[in-house]
Short mmCIF file of C-alpha atoms in Angstrom, two decimals:
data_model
loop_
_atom_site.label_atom_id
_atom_site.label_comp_id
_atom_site.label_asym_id
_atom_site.label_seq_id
_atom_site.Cartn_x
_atom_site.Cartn_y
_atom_site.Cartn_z
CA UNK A 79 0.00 0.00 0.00
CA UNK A 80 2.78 2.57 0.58
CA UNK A 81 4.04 1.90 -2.95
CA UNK A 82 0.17 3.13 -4.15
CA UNK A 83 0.55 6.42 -1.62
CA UNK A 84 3.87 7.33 -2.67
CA UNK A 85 2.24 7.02 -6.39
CA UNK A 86 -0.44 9.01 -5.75
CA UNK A 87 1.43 11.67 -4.17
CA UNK A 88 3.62 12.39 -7.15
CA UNK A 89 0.54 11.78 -9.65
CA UNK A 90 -1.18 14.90 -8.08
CA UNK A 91 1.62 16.90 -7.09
CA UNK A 92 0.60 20.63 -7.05
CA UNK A 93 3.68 21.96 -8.15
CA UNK A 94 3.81 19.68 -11.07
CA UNK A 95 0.34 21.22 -11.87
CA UNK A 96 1.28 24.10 -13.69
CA UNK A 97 3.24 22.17 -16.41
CA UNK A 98 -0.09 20.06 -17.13
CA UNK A 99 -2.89 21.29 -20.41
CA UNK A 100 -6.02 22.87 -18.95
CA UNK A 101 -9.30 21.01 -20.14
CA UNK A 102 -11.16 23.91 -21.14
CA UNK A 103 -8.68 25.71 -22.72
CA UNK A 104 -9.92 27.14 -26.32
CA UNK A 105 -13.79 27.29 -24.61
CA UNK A 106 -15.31 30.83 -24.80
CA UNK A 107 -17.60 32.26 -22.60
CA UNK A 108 -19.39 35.65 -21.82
CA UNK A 109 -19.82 36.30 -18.42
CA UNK A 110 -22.82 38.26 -17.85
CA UNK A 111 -22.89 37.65 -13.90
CA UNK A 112 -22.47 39.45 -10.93
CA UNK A 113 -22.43 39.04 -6.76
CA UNK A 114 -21.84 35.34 -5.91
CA UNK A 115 -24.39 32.62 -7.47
CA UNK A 116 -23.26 33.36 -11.28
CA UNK A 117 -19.52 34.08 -11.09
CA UNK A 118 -18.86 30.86 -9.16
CA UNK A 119 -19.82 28.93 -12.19
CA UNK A 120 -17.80 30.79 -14.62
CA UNK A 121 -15.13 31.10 -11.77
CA UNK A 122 -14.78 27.20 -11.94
CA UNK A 123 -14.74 26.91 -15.85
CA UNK A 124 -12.18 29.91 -15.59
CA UNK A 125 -10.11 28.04 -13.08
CA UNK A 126 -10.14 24.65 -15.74
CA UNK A 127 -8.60 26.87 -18.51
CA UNK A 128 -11.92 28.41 -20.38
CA UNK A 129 -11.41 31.68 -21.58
CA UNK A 130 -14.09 33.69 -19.66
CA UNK A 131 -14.70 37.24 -20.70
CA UNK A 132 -16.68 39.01 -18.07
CA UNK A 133 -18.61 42.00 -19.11
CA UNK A 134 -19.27 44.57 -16.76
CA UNK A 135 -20.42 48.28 -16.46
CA UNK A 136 -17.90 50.79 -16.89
CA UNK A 137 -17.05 52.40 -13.54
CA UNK A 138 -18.00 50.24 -10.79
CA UNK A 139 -18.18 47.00 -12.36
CA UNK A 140 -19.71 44.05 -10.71
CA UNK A 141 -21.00 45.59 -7.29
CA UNK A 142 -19.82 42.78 -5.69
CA UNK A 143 -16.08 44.41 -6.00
CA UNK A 144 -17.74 47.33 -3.87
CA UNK A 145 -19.15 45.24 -1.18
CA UNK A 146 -16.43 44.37 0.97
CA UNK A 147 -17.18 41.77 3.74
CA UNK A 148 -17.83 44.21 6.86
CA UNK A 149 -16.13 46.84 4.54
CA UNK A 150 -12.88 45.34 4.13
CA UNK A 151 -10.96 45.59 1.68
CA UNK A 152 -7.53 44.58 0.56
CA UNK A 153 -5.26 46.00 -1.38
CA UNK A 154 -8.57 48.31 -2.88
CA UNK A 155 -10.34 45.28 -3.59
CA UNK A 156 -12.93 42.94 -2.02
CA UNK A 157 -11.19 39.66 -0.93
CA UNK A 158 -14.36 37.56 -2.05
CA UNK A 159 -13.65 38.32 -5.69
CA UNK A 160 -10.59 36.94 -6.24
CA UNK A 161 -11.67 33.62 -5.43
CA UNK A 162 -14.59 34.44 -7.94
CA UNK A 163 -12.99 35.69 -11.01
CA UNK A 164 -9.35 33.61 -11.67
CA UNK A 165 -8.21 33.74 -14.83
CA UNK A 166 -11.02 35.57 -16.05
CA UNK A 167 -11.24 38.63 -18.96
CA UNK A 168 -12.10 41.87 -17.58
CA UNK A 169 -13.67 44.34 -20.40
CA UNK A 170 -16.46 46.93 -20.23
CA UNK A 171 -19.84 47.46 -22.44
CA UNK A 172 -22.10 50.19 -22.00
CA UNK A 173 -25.17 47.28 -22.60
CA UNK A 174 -27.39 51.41 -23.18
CA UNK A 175 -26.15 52.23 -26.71
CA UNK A 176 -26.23 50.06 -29.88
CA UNK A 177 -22.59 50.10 -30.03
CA UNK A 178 -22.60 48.07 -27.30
CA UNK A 179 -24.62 45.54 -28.00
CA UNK A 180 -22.94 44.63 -31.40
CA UNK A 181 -19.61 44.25 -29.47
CA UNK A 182 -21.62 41.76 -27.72
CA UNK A 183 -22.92 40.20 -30.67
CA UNK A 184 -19.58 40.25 -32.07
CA UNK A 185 -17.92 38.40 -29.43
CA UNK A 186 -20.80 35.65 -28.65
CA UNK A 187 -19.61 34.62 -32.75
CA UNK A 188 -16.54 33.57 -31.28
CA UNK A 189 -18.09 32.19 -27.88
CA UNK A 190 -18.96 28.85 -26.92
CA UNK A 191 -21.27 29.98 -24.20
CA UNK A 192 -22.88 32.60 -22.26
CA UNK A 193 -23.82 33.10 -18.48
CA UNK A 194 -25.99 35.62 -16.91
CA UNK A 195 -27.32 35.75 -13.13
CA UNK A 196 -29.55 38.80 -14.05
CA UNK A 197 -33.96 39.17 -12.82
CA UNK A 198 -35.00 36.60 -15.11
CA UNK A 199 -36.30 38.72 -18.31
CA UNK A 200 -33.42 41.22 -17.84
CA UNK A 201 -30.47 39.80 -20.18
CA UNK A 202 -33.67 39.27 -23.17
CA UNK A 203 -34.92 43.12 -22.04
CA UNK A 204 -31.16 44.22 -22.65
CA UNK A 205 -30.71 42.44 -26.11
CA UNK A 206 -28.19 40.31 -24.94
CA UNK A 207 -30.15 37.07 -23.94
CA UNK A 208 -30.72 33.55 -25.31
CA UNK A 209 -32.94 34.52 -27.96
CA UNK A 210 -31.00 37.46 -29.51
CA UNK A 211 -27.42 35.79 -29.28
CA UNK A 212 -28.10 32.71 -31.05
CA UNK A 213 -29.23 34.68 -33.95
CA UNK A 214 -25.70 35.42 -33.97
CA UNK A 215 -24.32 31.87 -32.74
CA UNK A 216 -26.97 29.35 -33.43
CA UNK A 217 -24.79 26.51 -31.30
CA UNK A 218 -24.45 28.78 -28.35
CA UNK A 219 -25.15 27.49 -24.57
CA UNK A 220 -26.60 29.86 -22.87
CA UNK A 221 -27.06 29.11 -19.36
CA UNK A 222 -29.42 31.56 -16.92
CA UNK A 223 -29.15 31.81 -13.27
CA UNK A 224 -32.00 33.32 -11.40
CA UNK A 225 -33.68 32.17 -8.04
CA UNK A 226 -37.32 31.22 -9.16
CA UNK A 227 -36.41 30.56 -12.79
CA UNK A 228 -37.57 32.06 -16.22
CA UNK A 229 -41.07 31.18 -16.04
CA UNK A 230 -43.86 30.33 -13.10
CA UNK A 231 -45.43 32.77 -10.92
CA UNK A 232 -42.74 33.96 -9.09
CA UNK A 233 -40.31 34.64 -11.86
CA UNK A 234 -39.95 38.32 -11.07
CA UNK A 235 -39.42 38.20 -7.53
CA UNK A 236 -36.31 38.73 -6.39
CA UNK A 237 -33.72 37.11 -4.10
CA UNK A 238 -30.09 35.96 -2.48
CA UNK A 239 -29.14 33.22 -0.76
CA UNK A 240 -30.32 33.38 2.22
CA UNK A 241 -34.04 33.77 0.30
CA UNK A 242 -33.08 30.57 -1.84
CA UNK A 243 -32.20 28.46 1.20
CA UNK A 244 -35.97 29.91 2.77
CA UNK A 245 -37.95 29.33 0.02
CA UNK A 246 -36.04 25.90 -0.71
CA UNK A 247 -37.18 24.20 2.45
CA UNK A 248 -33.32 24.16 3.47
CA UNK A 249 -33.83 26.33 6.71
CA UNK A 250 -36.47 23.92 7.89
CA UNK A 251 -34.03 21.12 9.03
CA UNK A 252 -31.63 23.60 10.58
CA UNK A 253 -31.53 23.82 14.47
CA UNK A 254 -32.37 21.46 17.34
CA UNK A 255 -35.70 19.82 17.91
CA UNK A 256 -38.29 21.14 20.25
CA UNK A 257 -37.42 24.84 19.44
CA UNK A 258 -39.11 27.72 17.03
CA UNK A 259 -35.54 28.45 15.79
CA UNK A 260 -34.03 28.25 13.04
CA UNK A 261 -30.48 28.68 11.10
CA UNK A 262 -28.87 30.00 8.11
CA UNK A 263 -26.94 27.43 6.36
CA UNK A 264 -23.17 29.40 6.71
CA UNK A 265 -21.80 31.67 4.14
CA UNK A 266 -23.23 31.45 0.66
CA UNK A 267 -24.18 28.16 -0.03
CA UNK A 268 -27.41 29.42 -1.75
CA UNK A 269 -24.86 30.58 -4.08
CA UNK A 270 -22.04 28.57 -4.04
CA UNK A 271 -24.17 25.10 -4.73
CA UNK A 272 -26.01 26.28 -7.64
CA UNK A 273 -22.98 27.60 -9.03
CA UNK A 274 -21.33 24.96 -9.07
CA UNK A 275 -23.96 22.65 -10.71
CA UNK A 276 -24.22 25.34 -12.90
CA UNK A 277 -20.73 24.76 -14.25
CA UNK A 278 -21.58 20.95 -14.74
CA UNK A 279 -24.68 21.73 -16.86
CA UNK A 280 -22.87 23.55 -18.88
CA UNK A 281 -20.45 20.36 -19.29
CA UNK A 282 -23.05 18.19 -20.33
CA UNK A 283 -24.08 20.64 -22.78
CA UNK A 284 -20.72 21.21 -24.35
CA UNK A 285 -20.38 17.19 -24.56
CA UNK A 286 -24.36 17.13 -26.46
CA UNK A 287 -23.11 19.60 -28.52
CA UNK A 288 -20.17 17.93 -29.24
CA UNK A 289 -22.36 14.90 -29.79
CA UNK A 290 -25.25 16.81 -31.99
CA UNK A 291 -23.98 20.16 -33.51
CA UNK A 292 -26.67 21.94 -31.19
CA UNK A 293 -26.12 24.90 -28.43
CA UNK A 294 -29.38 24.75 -25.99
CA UNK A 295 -30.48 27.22 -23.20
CA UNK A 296 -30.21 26.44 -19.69
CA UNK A 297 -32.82 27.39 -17.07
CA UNK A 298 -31.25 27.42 -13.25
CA UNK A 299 -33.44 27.95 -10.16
CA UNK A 300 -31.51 28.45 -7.15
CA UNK A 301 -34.42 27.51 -5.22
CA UNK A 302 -35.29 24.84 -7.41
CA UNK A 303 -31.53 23.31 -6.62
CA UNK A 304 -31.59 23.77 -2.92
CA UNK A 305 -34.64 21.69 -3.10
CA UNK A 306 -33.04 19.04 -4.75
CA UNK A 307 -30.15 19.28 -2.59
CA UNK A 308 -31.91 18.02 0.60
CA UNK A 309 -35.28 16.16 -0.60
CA UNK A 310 -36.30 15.79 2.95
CA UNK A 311 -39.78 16.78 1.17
CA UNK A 312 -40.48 13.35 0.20
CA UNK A 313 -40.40 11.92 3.67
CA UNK A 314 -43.43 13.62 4.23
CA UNK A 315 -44.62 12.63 1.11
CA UNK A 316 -44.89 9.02 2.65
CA UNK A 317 -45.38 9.53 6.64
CA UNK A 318 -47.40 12.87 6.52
CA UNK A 319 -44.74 13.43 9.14
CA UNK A 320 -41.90 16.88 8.95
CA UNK A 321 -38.58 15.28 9.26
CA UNK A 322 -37.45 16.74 12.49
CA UNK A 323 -34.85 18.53 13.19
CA UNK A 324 -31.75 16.60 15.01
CA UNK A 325 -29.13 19.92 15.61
CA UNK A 326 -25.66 18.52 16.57
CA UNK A 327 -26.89 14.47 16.14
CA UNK A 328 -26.48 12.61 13.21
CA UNK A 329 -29.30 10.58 13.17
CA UNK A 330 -28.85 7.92 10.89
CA UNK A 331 -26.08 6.33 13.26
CA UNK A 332 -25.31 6.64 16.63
CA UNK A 333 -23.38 7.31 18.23
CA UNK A 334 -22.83 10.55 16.20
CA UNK A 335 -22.54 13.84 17.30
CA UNK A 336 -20.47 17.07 17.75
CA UNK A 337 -19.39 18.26 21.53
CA UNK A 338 -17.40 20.45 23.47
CA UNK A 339 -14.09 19.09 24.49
CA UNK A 340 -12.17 19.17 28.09
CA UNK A 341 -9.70 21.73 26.64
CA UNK A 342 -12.72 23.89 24.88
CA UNK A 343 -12.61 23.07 21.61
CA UNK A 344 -15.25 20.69 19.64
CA UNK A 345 -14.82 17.40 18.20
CA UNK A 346 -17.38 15.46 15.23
CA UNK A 347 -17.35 11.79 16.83
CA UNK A 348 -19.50 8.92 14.61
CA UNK A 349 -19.49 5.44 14.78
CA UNK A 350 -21.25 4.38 11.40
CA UNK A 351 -20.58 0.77 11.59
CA UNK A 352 -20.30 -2.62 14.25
CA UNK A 353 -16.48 -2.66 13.99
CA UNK A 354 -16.39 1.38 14.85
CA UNK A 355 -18.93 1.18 17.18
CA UNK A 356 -16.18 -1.76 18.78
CA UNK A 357 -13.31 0.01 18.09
CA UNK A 358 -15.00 3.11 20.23
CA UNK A 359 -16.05 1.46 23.03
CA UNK A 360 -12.54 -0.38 23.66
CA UNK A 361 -11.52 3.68 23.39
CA UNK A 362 -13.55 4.77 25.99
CA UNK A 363 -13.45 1.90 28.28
CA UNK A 364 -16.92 0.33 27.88
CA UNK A 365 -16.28 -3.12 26.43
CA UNK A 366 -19.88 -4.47 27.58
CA UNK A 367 -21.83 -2.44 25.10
CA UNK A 368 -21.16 -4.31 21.78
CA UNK A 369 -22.95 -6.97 23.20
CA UNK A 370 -26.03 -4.80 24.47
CA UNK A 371 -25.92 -3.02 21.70
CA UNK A 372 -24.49 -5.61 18.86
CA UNK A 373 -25.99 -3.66 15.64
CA UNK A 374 -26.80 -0.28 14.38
CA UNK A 375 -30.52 -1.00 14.22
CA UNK A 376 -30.80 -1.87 17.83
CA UNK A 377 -28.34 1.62 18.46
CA UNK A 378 -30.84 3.39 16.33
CA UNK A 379 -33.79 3.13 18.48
CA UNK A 380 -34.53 6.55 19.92
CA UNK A 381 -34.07 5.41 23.78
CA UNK A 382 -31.03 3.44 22.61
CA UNK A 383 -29.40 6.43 20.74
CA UNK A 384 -29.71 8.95 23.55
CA UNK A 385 -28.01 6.77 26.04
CA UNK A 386 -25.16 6.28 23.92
CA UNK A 387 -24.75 9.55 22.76
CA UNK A 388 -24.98 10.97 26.50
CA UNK A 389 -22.13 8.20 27.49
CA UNK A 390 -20.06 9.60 24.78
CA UNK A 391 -20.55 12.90 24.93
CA UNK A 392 -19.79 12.53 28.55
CA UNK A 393 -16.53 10.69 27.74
CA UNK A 394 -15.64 13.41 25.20
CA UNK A 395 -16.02 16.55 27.82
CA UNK A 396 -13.40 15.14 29.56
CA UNK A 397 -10.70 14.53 27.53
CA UNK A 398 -8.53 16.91 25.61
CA UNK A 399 -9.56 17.31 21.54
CA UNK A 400 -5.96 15.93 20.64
CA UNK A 401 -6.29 12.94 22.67
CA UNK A 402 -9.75 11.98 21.44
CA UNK A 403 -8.46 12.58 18.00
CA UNK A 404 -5.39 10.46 18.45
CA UNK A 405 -7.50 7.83 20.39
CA UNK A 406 -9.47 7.45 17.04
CA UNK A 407 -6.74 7.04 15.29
CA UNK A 408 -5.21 3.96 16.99
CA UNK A 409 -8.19 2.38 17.91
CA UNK A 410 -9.82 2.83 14.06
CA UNK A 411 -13.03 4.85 14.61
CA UNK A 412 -13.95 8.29 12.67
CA UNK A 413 -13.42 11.62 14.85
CA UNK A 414 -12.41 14.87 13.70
CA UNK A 415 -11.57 18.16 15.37
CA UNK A 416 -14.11 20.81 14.26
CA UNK A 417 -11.33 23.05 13.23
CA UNK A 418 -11.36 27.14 12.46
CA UNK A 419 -10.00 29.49 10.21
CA UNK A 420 -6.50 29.67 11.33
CA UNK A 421 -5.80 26.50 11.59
CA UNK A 422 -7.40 25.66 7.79
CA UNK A 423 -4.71 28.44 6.96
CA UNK A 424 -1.70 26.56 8.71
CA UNK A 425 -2.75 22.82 8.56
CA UNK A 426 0.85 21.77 6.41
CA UNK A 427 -1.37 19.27 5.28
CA UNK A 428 -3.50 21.23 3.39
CA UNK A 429 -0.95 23.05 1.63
CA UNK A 430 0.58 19.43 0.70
CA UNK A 431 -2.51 18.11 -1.07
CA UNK A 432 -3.29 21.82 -2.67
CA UNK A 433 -6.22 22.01 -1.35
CA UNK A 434 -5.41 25.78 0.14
CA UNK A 435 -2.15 27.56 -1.91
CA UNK A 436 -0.42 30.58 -1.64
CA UNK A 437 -0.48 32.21 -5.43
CA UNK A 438 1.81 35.09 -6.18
CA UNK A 439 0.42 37.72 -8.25
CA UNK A 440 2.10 40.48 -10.65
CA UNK A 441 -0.58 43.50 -9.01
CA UNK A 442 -1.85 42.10 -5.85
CA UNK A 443 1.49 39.92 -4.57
CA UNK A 444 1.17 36.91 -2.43
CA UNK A 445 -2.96 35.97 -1.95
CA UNK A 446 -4.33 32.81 -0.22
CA UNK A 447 -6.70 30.72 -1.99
CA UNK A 448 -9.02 27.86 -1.61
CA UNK A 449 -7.04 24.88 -3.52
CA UNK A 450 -9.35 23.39 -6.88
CA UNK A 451 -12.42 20.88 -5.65
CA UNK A 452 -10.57 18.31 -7.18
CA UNK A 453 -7.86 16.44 -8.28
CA UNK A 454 -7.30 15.74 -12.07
CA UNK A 455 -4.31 13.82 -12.88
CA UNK A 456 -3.91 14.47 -16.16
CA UNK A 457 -5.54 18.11 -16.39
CA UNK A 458 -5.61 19.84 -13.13
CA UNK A 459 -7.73 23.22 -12.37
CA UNK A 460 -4.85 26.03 -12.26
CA UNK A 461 -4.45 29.71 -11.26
CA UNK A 462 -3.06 32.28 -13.77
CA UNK A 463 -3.72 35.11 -12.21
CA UNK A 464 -6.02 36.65 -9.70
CA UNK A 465 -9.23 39.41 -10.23
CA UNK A 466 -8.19 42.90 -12.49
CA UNK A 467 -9.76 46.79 -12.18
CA UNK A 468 -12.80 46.82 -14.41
CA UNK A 469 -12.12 47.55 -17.95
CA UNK A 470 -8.23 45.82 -17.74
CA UNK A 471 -8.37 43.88 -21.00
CA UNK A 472 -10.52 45.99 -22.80
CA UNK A 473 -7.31 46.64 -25.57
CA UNK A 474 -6.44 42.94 -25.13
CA UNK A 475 -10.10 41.47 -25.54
CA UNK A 476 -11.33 44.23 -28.21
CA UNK A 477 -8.02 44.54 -30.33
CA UNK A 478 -6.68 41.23 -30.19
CA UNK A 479 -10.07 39.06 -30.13
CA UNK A 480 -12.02 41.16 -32.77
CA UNK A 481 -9.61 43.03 -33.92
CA UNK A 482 -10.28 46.58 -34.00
CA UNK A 483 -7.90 49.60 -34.72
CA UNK A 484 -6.80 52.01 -32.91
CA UNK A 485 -9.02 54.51 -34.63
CA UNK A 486 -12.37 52.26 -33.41
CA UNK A 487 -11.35 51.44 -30.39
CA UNK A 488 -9.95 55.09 -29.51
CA UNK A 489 -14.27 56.36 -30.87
CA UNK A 490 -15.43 53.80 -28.27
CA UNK A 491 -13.66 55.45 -25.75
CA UNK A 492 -15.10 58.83 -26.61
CA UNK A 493 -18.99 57.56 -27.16
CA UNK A 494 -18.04 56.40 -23.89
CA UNK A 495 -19.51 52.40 -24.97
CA UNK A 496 -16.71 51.22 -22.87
CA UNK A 497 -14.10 52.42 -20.62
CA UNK A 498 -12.28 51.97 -17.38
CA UNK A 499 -12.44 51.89 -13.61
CA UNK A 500 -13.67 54.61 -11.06
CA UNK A 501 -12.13 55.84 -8.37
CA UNK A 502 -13.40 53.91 -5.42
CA UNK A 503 -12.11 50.44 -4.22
CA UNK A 504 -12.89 47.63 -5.81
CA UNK A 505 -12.94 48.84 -8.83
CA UNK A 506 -9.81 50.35 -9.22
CA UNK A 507 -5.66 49.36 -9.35
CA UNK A 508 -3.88 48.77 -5.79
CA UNK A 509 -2.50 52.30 -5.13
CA UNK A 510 1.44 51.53 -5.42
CA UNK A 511 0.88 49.66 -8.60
CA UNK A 512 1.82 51.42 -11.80
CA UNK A 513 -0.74 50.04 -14.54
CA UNK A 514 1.14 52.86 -17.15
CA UNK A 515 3.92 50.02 -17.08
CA UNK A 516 1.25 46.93 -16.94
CA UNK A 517 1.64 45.31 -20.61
CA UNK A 518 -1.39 43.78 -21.13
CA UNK A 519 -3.29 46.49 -19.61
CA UNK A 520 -1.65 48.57 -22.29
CA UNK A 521 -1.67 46.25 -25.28
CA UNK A 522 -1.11 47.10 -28.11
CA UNK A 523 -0.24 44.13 -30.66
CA UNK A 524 -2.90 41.85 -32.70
CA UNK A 525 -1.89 38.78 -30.71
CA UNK A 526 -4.92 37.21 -29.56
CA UNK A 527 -7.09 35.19 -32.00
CA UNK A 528 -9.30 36.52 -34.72
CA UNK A 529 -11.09 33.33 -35.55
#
């Protein structure tokens, strides 16, 4: 078995990562999106080597770059969206004047597919939706992100995640039982989860396309996904009975739960099968309870359950989280310290397997990143480089993509149907970086493809 470790190691060595194709490279896409839900899913086709060109308003850009987590920025920008837009094209269109809109049209001939996250109706209002830019593209994907979808009743209403999780059913399960409260699933999962899926859609759809010739359009309900997520629903369907909540239990095996340690930190504990629930029990001491309790049924009964998660729990409060931890580990049952930020940040572990990576950027300098969500041998997700001020590859994108001159990209400028970043953070350079020196923001050659 060591000689299968030691292969696996060097088979998905980060470092040898950046020597290795990207999948997606040569796939175009116009990224229509903004906040969280929709530039996660052109975020991960960004990180696999598709050439995403997000379009956003001259100025600010995508408000998210203004909305700083408890108005903090870094280095003028919002932390959150580098994480969202690697690798990505930055370039501006004023979607208001015709001009506009046939630089769109221009570039979805030469795109593969488009995203949008706008009020469902909006991108088809603007000229720029499914309808308009296949006339130009007839193979297009065009894939749009909303919370209630394109059609139904509540098409128009709006929402975030926190709504999406709500009107999913998600928040119903959340908390303990016997109480009227109830919990937001952390962070942005709302977002982050239909994202993500949105990214494989889009897969499947490049691979029918591949298959048939045919682009298709893609309708994505955030709340429609949540739902899906946790069909909880359809226990009810059959026992006319809410599945209840079970807050820090798991309660398809016991025991399972999470609980405060001697030394005051917390520690997930489960015992999922006979030989774990053995393996515990020698742990703690308590070799008389396989035999009371010899399978997972009889553990499962609700009086059955409770006892041995209050023994447990009891056993857990006072020991240290280290010992329990290393206790599991000899004896061969699952536990796992219920660890925090800092220590996701320092765990050498993590930075082994890639799965959080220190990148160094040519603006922005060192930046710590969440590693890819998987491991690909052969063609590994990659970072290039990290989020740009809105309008940075306008020249590169416009000139070198579709080719215009100097002269037409110069009348643009003046008609004001694209242009550059404001001065507020977010949107703008870090303040010691000179972008009069920053090649690509000044490009000026034909280089990138006309096809």
């Amino acid at each position: 078995m060591e000689e299968y470790f030691r292969f696996a190691k060097e088979l998905f060595d980060p470092a040898k990562a950046k020597n290795k194709p990207q999948p997606l490279k040569g796939i175009r896409v116009l990224d229509f999106t903004h906040f969280i839900y929709g530039p996660t899913c052109t975020g991960i086709l960004a990180r696999y080597g598709a050439e995403v060109i997000k379009i956003e308003e001259p100025g600010s850009g995508d408000m998210l770059r203004l909305g700083a987590w408890w108005g903090k920025y870094w280095k003028h920008t919002n932390p959150l969206s580098h994480s969202l837009h690697l690798n990505k094209y930055f370039v501006t269109i004023n979607l208001k004047k015709p001009e506009g809109k046939e630089l769109v049209y221009r570039l979805a001939e030469k795109a593969d597919v488009a995203v949008e996250n706008l009020a469902a109706g909006t991108a088809e209002a603007w000229g720029v939706g499914y309808t308009q830019l296949r006339e130009v593209k007839p193979d297009i994907i065009y894939l749009s992100c909303s919370t209630y979808g394109q059609y139904g009743p509540l098409r128009f209403f709006p929402g975030w995640d926190l709504l999406a999780q709500a009107a999913a059913g998600t928040i119903t399960i959340t908390g303990y039982p016997g109480t009227d409260k109830y919990y937001k699933l952390p962070d942005y999962l709302g977002d982050f989860y239909p994202g993500t899926l949105g990214a494989l859609v889009i897969l499947i759809a490049l691979y029918y396309r591949k298959k048939t010739g045919k682009g298709q359009y893609i309708d994505l309900a955030q709340v429609e996904t949540m739902t899906r997520l946790l069909p909880h629903f359809t226990y009810f369907s059959i026992t006319g009975q809410e599945l209840e909540r079970t807050g820090n239990i798991d309660p398809t095996m016991s025991p399972a739960f999470i609980h405060k340690t001697r030394d005051g930190k917390f520690v997930a504990l489960a015992a999922g099968t006979d030989d774990q629930f053995k393996a515990l029990c020698t742990a703690i001491g308590r070799n008389d309870l396989p035999a009371k309790y010899p399978t997972q049924l009889e553990r499962l009964k609700p009086e059955n359950a409770q006892e041995l998660n209050r023994l447990t729990q009891e056993w857990v409060s006072q020991r240290n989280a280290r010992e329990i931890v290393d206790l599991a580990k000899k004896h061969g049952f699952p536990a796992a310290e219920v660890v925090d930020d800092y220590q996701i940040t320092h765990e050498e572990w993590r930075r082994e397997r890639g799965s959080v990576e220190t990148f160094y950027d040519e603006m922005y300098r060192e930046f710590l990143l969440p590693g890819p969500q998987a491991l690909l041998s052969k063609s590994p997700a990659k970072v290039n480089w990290l989020c740009r001020p809105v309008g940075y590859h306008n020249r590169y994108v416009l000139k070198g993509w579709l080719g215009l001159s100097d002269e037409e990209f110069e009348e643009l400028e003046k008609k004001k149907v694209i242009g550059y970043w404001d001065d507020r953070p977010g949107a703008k350079p870090p303040i010691y970086y000179d972008i009069t020196t920053d090649q690509m923001f000044n490009y000026q050659g034909d280089g990138g493809d006309k096809a």
